[in-house]
Coordinates of C-alpha atoms in Angstrom, one line a residue:
W1 CA 66.8 141.7 -132.2
D2 CA 69.4 139.1 -131.2
V3 CA 73.1 139.6 -131.0
D4 CA 73.4 138.8 -134.7
G5 CA 70.9 141.5 -135.7
K6 CA 68.0 139.2 -136.5
K7 CA 64.6 140.7 -135.8
Y8 CA 61.9 138.9 -133.8
F9 CA 58.3 139.5 -132.8
D10 CA 58.1 139.0 -129.1
F11 CA 54.8 137.1 -128.5
L12 CA 55.6 136.3 -124.9
A13 CA 56.4 139.9 -123.6
G14 CA 58.0 138.7 -120.4
Y15 CA 54.8 136.7 -119.4
S16 CA 52.9 140.0 -119.9
A17 CA 55.3 142.1 -117.9
M18 CA 55.9 144.3 -121.0
N19 CA 52.4 145.2 -122.0
Q20 CA 53.8 148.7 -122.8
G21 CA 56.4 147.3 -125.1
H22 CA 60.2 147.0 -124.6
C23 CA 61.8 150.0 -122.9
H24 CA 58.9 152.4 -123.3
P25 CA 60.5 155.9 -123.4
K26 CA 58.2 157.5 -120.9
I27 CA 58.8 154.7 -118.3
L28 CA 62.5 154.8 -119.1
S29 CA 62.7 158.5 -118.6
A30 CA 60.9 158.3 -115.2
A31 CA 63.2 155.5 -114.1
I32 CA 66.3 157.4 -115.0
D33 CA 65.1 160.6 -113.4
Q34 CA 64.2 158.9 -110.1
A35 CA 67.3 156.8 -110.0
K36 CA 69.4 159.9 -110.1
R37 CA 67.4 161.4 -107.2
L38 CA 66.5 158.7 -104.7
T39 CA 66.0 155.0 -105.0
L40 CA 65.3 153.7 -101.5
T41 CA 64.5 155.1 -98.0
S42 CA 62.9 151.9 -96.4
R43 CA 59.4 152.1 -95.2
A44 CA 60.7 153.3 -91.8
F45 CA 60.6 156.8 -93.3
H46 CA 58.3 158.8 -95.5
N47 CA 59.2 159.8 -99.0
D48 CA 57.6 162.2 -101.5
I49 CA 56.7 159.5 -104.1
L50 CA 54.9 156.7 -102.2
G51 CA 51.8 158.6 -101.0
E52 CA 51.1 160.2 -104.4
Y53 CA 51.5 156.9 -106.1
E54 CA 49.2 155.1 -103.7
E55 CA 46.5 157.8 -104.0
Y56 CA 46.8 157.7 -107.8
M57 CA 46.4 154.0 -108.0
S58 CA 43.6 153.8 -105.4
K59 CA 41.5 156.4 -107.4
I60 CA 42.1 154.6 -110.7
F61 CA 41.0 151.2 -109.4
G62 CA 38.4 152.3 -106.9
Y63 CA 39.8 150.9 -103.7
N64 CA 40.5 152.6 -100.4
K65 CA 44.1 151.4 -100.1
L66 CA 47.1 150.0 -102.0
L67 CA 49.8 147.9 -100.4
P68 CA 53.0 147.9 -102.5
M69 CA 55.2 144.9 -102.8
N70 CA 57.7 143.7 -105.4
T71 CA 56.9 140.5 -107.2
G72 CA 53.6 139.1 -108.2
V73 CA 53.9 136.1 -105.8
E74 CA 54.6 138.5 -102.9
A75 CA 51.3 140.3 -103.8
G76 CA 49.6 136.9 -103.6
E77 CA 51.2 136.0 -100.3
T78 CA 50.2 139.5 -98.9
A79 CA 46.6 139.0 -100.0
I80 CA 46.4 135.7 -98.2
K81 CA 47.9 137.2 -95.0
L82 CA 45.3 140.0 -95.2
A83 CA 42.5 137.5 -95.6
R84 CA 43.7 135.4 -92.7
K85 CA 43.9 138.5 -90.4
W86 CA 40.5 139.6 -91.5
A87 CA 39.2 136.1 -90.8
Y88 CA 40.3 136.2 -87.2
K89 CA 39.5 139.9 -86.5
V90 CA 36.3 140.3 -88.5
K91 CA 34.7 137.0 -89.5
G92 CA 35.5 135.3 -86.2
V93 CA 37.3 132.2 -87.5
P94 CA 39.0 130.4 -84.6
E95 CA 42.7 131.1 -84.4
N96 CA 44.9 129.1 -86.8
K97 CA 41.8 127.5 -88.5
A98 CA 41.4 129.9 -91.5
K99 CA 41.2 128.2 -94.9
S100 CA 41.8 129.5 -98.4
I101 CA 40.3 128.0 -101.6
F102 CA 42.2 127.8 -104.9
C103 CA 41.4 126.3 -108.3
V104 CA 43.0 123.3 -109.9
D105 CA 45.6 124.4 -112.5
N106 CA 46.2 127.7 -110.8
F107 CA 49.6 129.4 -111.0
W108 CA 50.7 132.4 -109.0
G109 CA 54.4 131.8 -108.3
R110 CA 57.1 129.6 -106.8
T111 CA 57.1 130.3 -103.1
L112 CA 56.1 127.6 -100.7
S113 CA 52.6 129.0 -100.4
A114 CA 52.2 129.0 -104.1
C115 CA 53.6 125.5 -104.4
S116 CA 51.2 124.4 -101.6
S117 CA 48.2 125.6 -103.6
S118 CA 49.4 124.0 -106.9
S119 CA 48.0 121.0 -108.6
D120 CA 51.0 120.8 -110.9
P121 CA 53.6 118.2 -109.8
T122 CA 56.4 120.2 -111.5
C123 CA 55.6 123.0 -109.1
Y124 CA 55.1 121.1 -105.8
E125 CA 57.0 117.8 -106.0
G126 CA 60.0 117.7 -103.6
F127 CA 59.1 120.9 -101.8
G128 CA 56.9 119.6 -98.9
P129 CA 55.7 119.8 -96.2
F130 CA 53.1 122.2 -97.5
M131 CA 51.1 125.1 -96.1
P132 CA 48.0 124.0 -94.1
G133 CA 44.6 125.5 -94.7
F134 CA 44.7 125.4 -98.5
E135 CA 42.0 123.5 -100.5
L136 CA 41.7 123.0 -104.3
I137 CA 38.5 122.9 -106.3
P138 CA 37.8 122.7 -110.1
Y139 CA 38.1 125.9 -112.1
D140 CA 34.9 127.4 -113.5
D141 CA 32.7 125.3 -111.3
L142 CA 30.3 127.3 -109.1
A143 CA 28.7 124.2 -107.5
S144 CA 32.1 123.1 -106.2
L145 CA 32.9 126.6 -105.0
E146 CA 29.6 126.9 -103.1
K147 CA 30.2 123.5 -101.4
A148 CA 33.7 124.7 -100.3
L149 CA 32.5 128.0 -99.1
Q150 CA 30.0 126.4 -96.8
D151 CA 32.8 125.7 -94.4
P152 CA 32.6 128.6 -91.9
N153 CA 36.4 128.7 -91.6
V154 CA 37.0 129.6 -95.2
C155 CA 38.3 133.2 -95.4
S156 CA 39.2 133.6 -99.1
F157 CA 38.9 132.3 -102.6
M158 CA 41.8 133.2 -104.8
V159 CA 41.3 132.8 -108.5
E160 CA 42.7 134.0 -111.9
P161 CA 39.9 135.5 -114.0
I162 CA 41.6 133.8 -116.9
Q163 CA 44.1 131.0 -116.1
G164 CA 47.4 131.9 -117.8
E165 CA 49.9 129.2 -117.1
A166 CA 47.2 126.6 -117.6
G167 CA 47.0 127.7 -121.2
V168 CA 44.8 130.9 -121.3
V169 CA 41.7 129.1 -120.1
L170 CA 38.6 131.3 -120.0
P171 CA 35.7 130.6 -117.6
S172 CA 32.1 130.4 -118.7
D173 CA 30.2 133.6 -119.1
G174 CA 28.8 134.6 -115.8
Y175 CA 31.3 132.7 -113.7
L176 CA 32.9 135.8 -112.2
K177 CA 29.5 137.2 -111.3
G178 CA 28.7 133.9 -109.7
V179 CA 31.9 134.0 -107.7
R180 CA 31.0 137.5 -106.4
E181 CA 27.5 136.3 -105.4
L182 CA 28.7 133.2 -103.6
C183 CA 31.5 135.0 -101.7
D184 CA 29.0 137.6 -100.6
K185 CA 26.5 134.8 -99.5
Y186 CA 29.1 133.0 -97.4
N187 CA 31.1 136.1 -96.2
V188 CA 34.3 135.1 -97.9
L189 CA 36.9 137.4 -99.4
W190 CA 37.3 137.1 -103.2
I191 CA 41.0 137.6 -104.2
A192 CA 41.3 138.2 -108.0
D193 CA 44.8 137.3 -109.2
E194 CA 45.2 139.9 -112.0
V195 CA 49.0 139.7 -112.1
Q196 CA 49.1 138.3 -115.6
S197 CA 45.5 139.0 -116.9
G198 CA 45.3 142.6 -115.7
L199 CA 46.6 145.9 -116.8
G200 CA 45.1 145.8 -120.3
R201 CA 46.2 142.3 -121.3
T202 CA 42.6 141.3 -122.0
G203 CA 41.5 144.6 -123.5
K204 CA 40.2 146.2 -120.3
R205 CA 42.0 147.6 -117.3
L206 CA 41.3 144.3 -115.4
A207 CA 40.0 141.0 -116.7
V208 CA 37.2 141.1 -114.1
D209 CA 35.9 144.3 -115.8
W210 CA 34.5 142.1 -118.6
E211 CA 31.8 141.0 -116.1
N212 CA 31.6 144.4 -114.2
V213 CA 32.4 142.7 -110.9
R214 CA 34.5 144.0 -108.0
P215 CA 36.6 141.5 -106.0
D216 CA 37.5 142.2 -102.4
M217 CA 41.1 142.2 -103.2
I218 CA 43.1 142.6 -106.5
T219 CA 46.7 141.5 -106.9
I220 CA 48.6 143.2 -109.7
G221 CA 52.2 143.0 -110.9
K222 CA 54.2 142.3 -114.1
A223 CA 53.2 145.2 -116.4
L224 CA 52.8 147.4 -113.3
S225 CA 56.5 148.3 -114.1
G226 CA 56.5 147.8 -117.8
G227 CA 59.3 145.3 -117.5
F228 CA 61.7 147.7 -115.8
F229 CA 61.6 146.7 -112.2
P230 CA 59.8 144.2 -109.9
V231 CA 56.7 146.0 -108.8
S232 CA 53.5 144.5 -107.5
A233 CA 50.6 145.6 -105.3
V234 CA 47.4 144.5 -103.4
L235 CA 44.3 146.7 -103.7
A236 CA 41.6 146.4 -101.0
D237 CA 39.2 148.5 -98.9
D238 CA 39.9 149.6 -95.3
E239 CA 38.0 146.7 -93.6
V240 CA 40.5 144.3 -95.1
M241 CA 43.6 146.4 -95.4
L242 CA 43.6 147.9 -92.0
G243 CA 43.5 144.6 -90.3
I244 CA 47.2 144.5 -90.5
Q245 CA 48.8 147.0 -88.1
P246 CA 52.2 148.7 -88.4
G247 CA 55.0 146.2 -87.9
E248 CA 52.9 143.2 -88.8
H249 CA 53.9 143.1 -92.5
G250 CA 56.6 144.7 -94.5
S251 CA 59.1 144.7 -97.3
T252 CA 62.6 146.2 -97.6
F253 CA 62.0 147.3 -101.2
G254 CA 58.2 147.4 -101.3
G255 CA 57.0 150.9 -102.1
N256 CA 60.5 152.3 -102.7
P257 CA 60.6 155.7 -104.6
L258 CA 62.1 154.2 -107.7
A259 CA 59.4 151.5 -108.0
C260 CA 56.6 153.9 -107.3
R261 CA 57.8 156.4 -109.9
I262 CA 58.2 153.6 -112.5
A263 CA 54.8 152.1 -111.7
R264 CA 53.1 155.5 -111.9
A265 CA 54.6 156.1 -115.4
A266 CA 53.7 152.5 -116.5
M267 CA 50.1 153.0 -115.5
E268 CA 49.9 156.4 -117.2
V269 CA 51.1 154.8 -120.4
L270 CA 48.4 152.2 -120.2
E271 CA 45.7 154.7 -119.3
T272 CA 46.5 157.4 -121.9
E273 CA 48.0 155.7 -125.0
G274 CA 44.9 153.7 -126.1
L275 CA 46.5 150.3 -125.2
Y276 CA 43.3 148.8 -123.8
E277 CA 41.5 149.5 -127.0
N278 CA 44.4 148.3 -129.1
S279 CA 44.5 145.1 -127.1
R280 CA 40.9 144.4 -127.9
V281 CA 41.2 145.2 -131.6
M282 CA 44.5 143.4 -132.3
G283 CA 43.3 140.5 -130.2
E284 CA 40.2 140.1 -132.4
T285 CA 42.4 140.3 -135.5
L286 CA 44.8 137.7 -134.1
R287 CA 42.1 135.2 -133.1
S288 CA 40.3 135.6 -136.4
E289 CA 43.5 134.7 -138.3
L290 CA 44.4 131.9 -136.0
R291 CA 41.0 130.2 -136.6
K292 CA 41.9 129.9 -140.2
L293 CA 44.8 127.6 -139.4
P294 CA 44.5 123.9 -140.2
S295 CA 42.3 122.3 -137.6
D296 CA 44.2 119.0 -137.8
I297 CA 47.1 120.9 -136.2
V298 CA 45.5 123.7 -134.3
T299 CA 42.6 122.2 -132.5
T300 CA 41.5 125.1 -130.3
V301 CA 41.9 128.9 -130.4
R302 CA 40.9 130.9 -127.3
G303 CA 41.6 134.2 -125.7
R304 CA 40.5 137.7 -124.9
G305 CA 42.3 140.9 -126.0
L306 CA 46.0 140.0 -126.5
F307 CA 45.8 137.1 -124.0
N308 CA 45.6 134.1 -126.4
G309 CA 46.4 130.5 -126.7
I310 CA 46.3 127.7 -129.2
V311 CA 46.1 124.0 -128.6
I312 CA 48.4 121.9 -130.8
K313 CA 47.3 118.4 -131.6
E314 CA 49.8 116.1 -130.1
T315 CA 51.4 113.7 -132.6
D316 CA 54.4 111.5 -132.9
E317 CA 55.9 113.8 -135.5
F318 CA 55.8 117.2 -133.6
D319 CA 54.5 119.0 -130.5
A320 CA 54.1 122.6 -129.3
W321 CA 57.8 122.9 -128.4
Q322 CA 58.9 122.0 -132.0
V323 CA 56.3 124.5 -133.3
C324 CA 57.8 127.2 -131.1
L325 CA 61.3 126.4 -132.2
R326 CA 60.3 126.8 -135.9
L327 CA 58.5 130.0 -135.0
R328 CA 61.7 131.2 -133.5
D329 CA 63.6 130.3 -136.6
N330 CA 61.0 132.2 -138.7
G331 CA 61.2 135.3 -136.5
L332 CA 58.6 135.0 -133.7
L333 CA 59.2 134.2 -130.1
A334 CA 56.6 132.2 -128.1
K335 CA 56.6 129.5 -125.5
P336 CA 54.6 126.3 -124.9
T337 CA 52.8 125.5 -121.7
H338 CA 51.6 122.2 -120.5
G339 CA 53.2 120.5 -123.4
H340 CA 50.6 121.1 -126.1
I341 CA 49.5 124.8 -125.7
I342 CA 51.2 127.9 -127.1
R343 CA 50.5 131.3 -125.6
F344 CA 50.5 134.4 -127.8
T345 CA 50.8 137.5 -125.7
P346 CA 52.5 140.3 -127.6
P347 CA 53.0 143.8 -126.2
L348 CA 49.8 145.9 -126.3
T349 CA 51.6 148.4 -128.5
I350 CA 51.6 146.1 -131.5
T351 CA 50.4 147.8 -134.7
A352 CA 48.1 146.5 -137.4
P353 CA 51.0 146.1 -139.9
E354 CA 53.1 144.3 -137.3
M355 CA 50.2 142.0 -136.5
E356 CA 49.8 141.2 -140.1
E357 CA 53.4 140.3 -140.5
A358 CA 53.4 138.2 -137.3
V359 CA 50.2 136.4 -138.3
G360 CA 51.9 135.5 -141.6
I361 CA 54.8 134.0 -139.7
I362 CA 52.5 132.0 -137.5
S363 CA 50.4 130.8 -140.5
D364 CA 53.5 129.8 -142.6
T365 CA 55.0 128.0 -139.6
I366 CA 51.9 126.0 -138.8
R367 CA 51.3 125.1 -142.4
S368 CA 54.8 123.9 -142.7
F369 CA 53.9 121.0 -140.5
V370 CA 51.1 119.9 -142.9
K371 CA 52.1 116.7 -144.7

């Protein structure tokens, strides 16, 4: 609702930070309870929440270790640091020669490293000089990946299983399995950026689960707190994680008791309340209805689970921004990306009646542009 009491369907959900819905009562209760008890000790001291949280998460995701951070981009930065340290200590890359590979149209944040790996001028223009050792290749292109990985100084390949900011771009079937095979072949760490695509958004715990593959590192964030608090993490096994020794990496707030308690509750909601299945079912319903829209306006519908996008045909009369403004006026909040694409990513808690009403708003809005 807005300040005037008008109701809206939130089809952005904080860029997938609120997979559990707004102010989920279980997460809220955990946040309040922990905030009354202890919020921060700094990592210089032990607390009674961090270890239990790390153990819980490591068991769920099947990795030896979890390194807690705050924002999604911090998780990405941490993963790259871990990969570089591994390159020098394990792979034998000469000092200061490690390279990381990224895909064109990637997006993982706004730090200088993230800007350095971007192909989007709105992200990098005016922010140079950039981080050395970064290389871009086309997304969903195994031949280009193999060519890049043949450089013995390459230590990591960081990729979104589904590109979010690019407009919910899905790779070809088998791409992720191919990534796994190539990274194994050339002894390169695969970093899966699951900050937006993970934690139920696609209908499974992680987007990589659709191909039953296991990256060397996973970065997660956003819905890891259910929208209450900045919480992120890197998951990896000991060979990678223990390359960094005490004092070589840190964060004032990373792993604080409040964040850990919130993240534990947020994960328990995802794991126990049927949200993965609901994401799959509601996503199929949404795409089925979106495909009924006039093709001379909506040229493409794509997605998985409740991670969906539509491509609006660009005309002189209207664009995706104007469609979103009219959606807002009709009671549904969404946002364009790259000018002509609209993402639809509602909370995973959406019910069938709510989806039916929301789809009606989308349909009526799109059809209102038909001449």
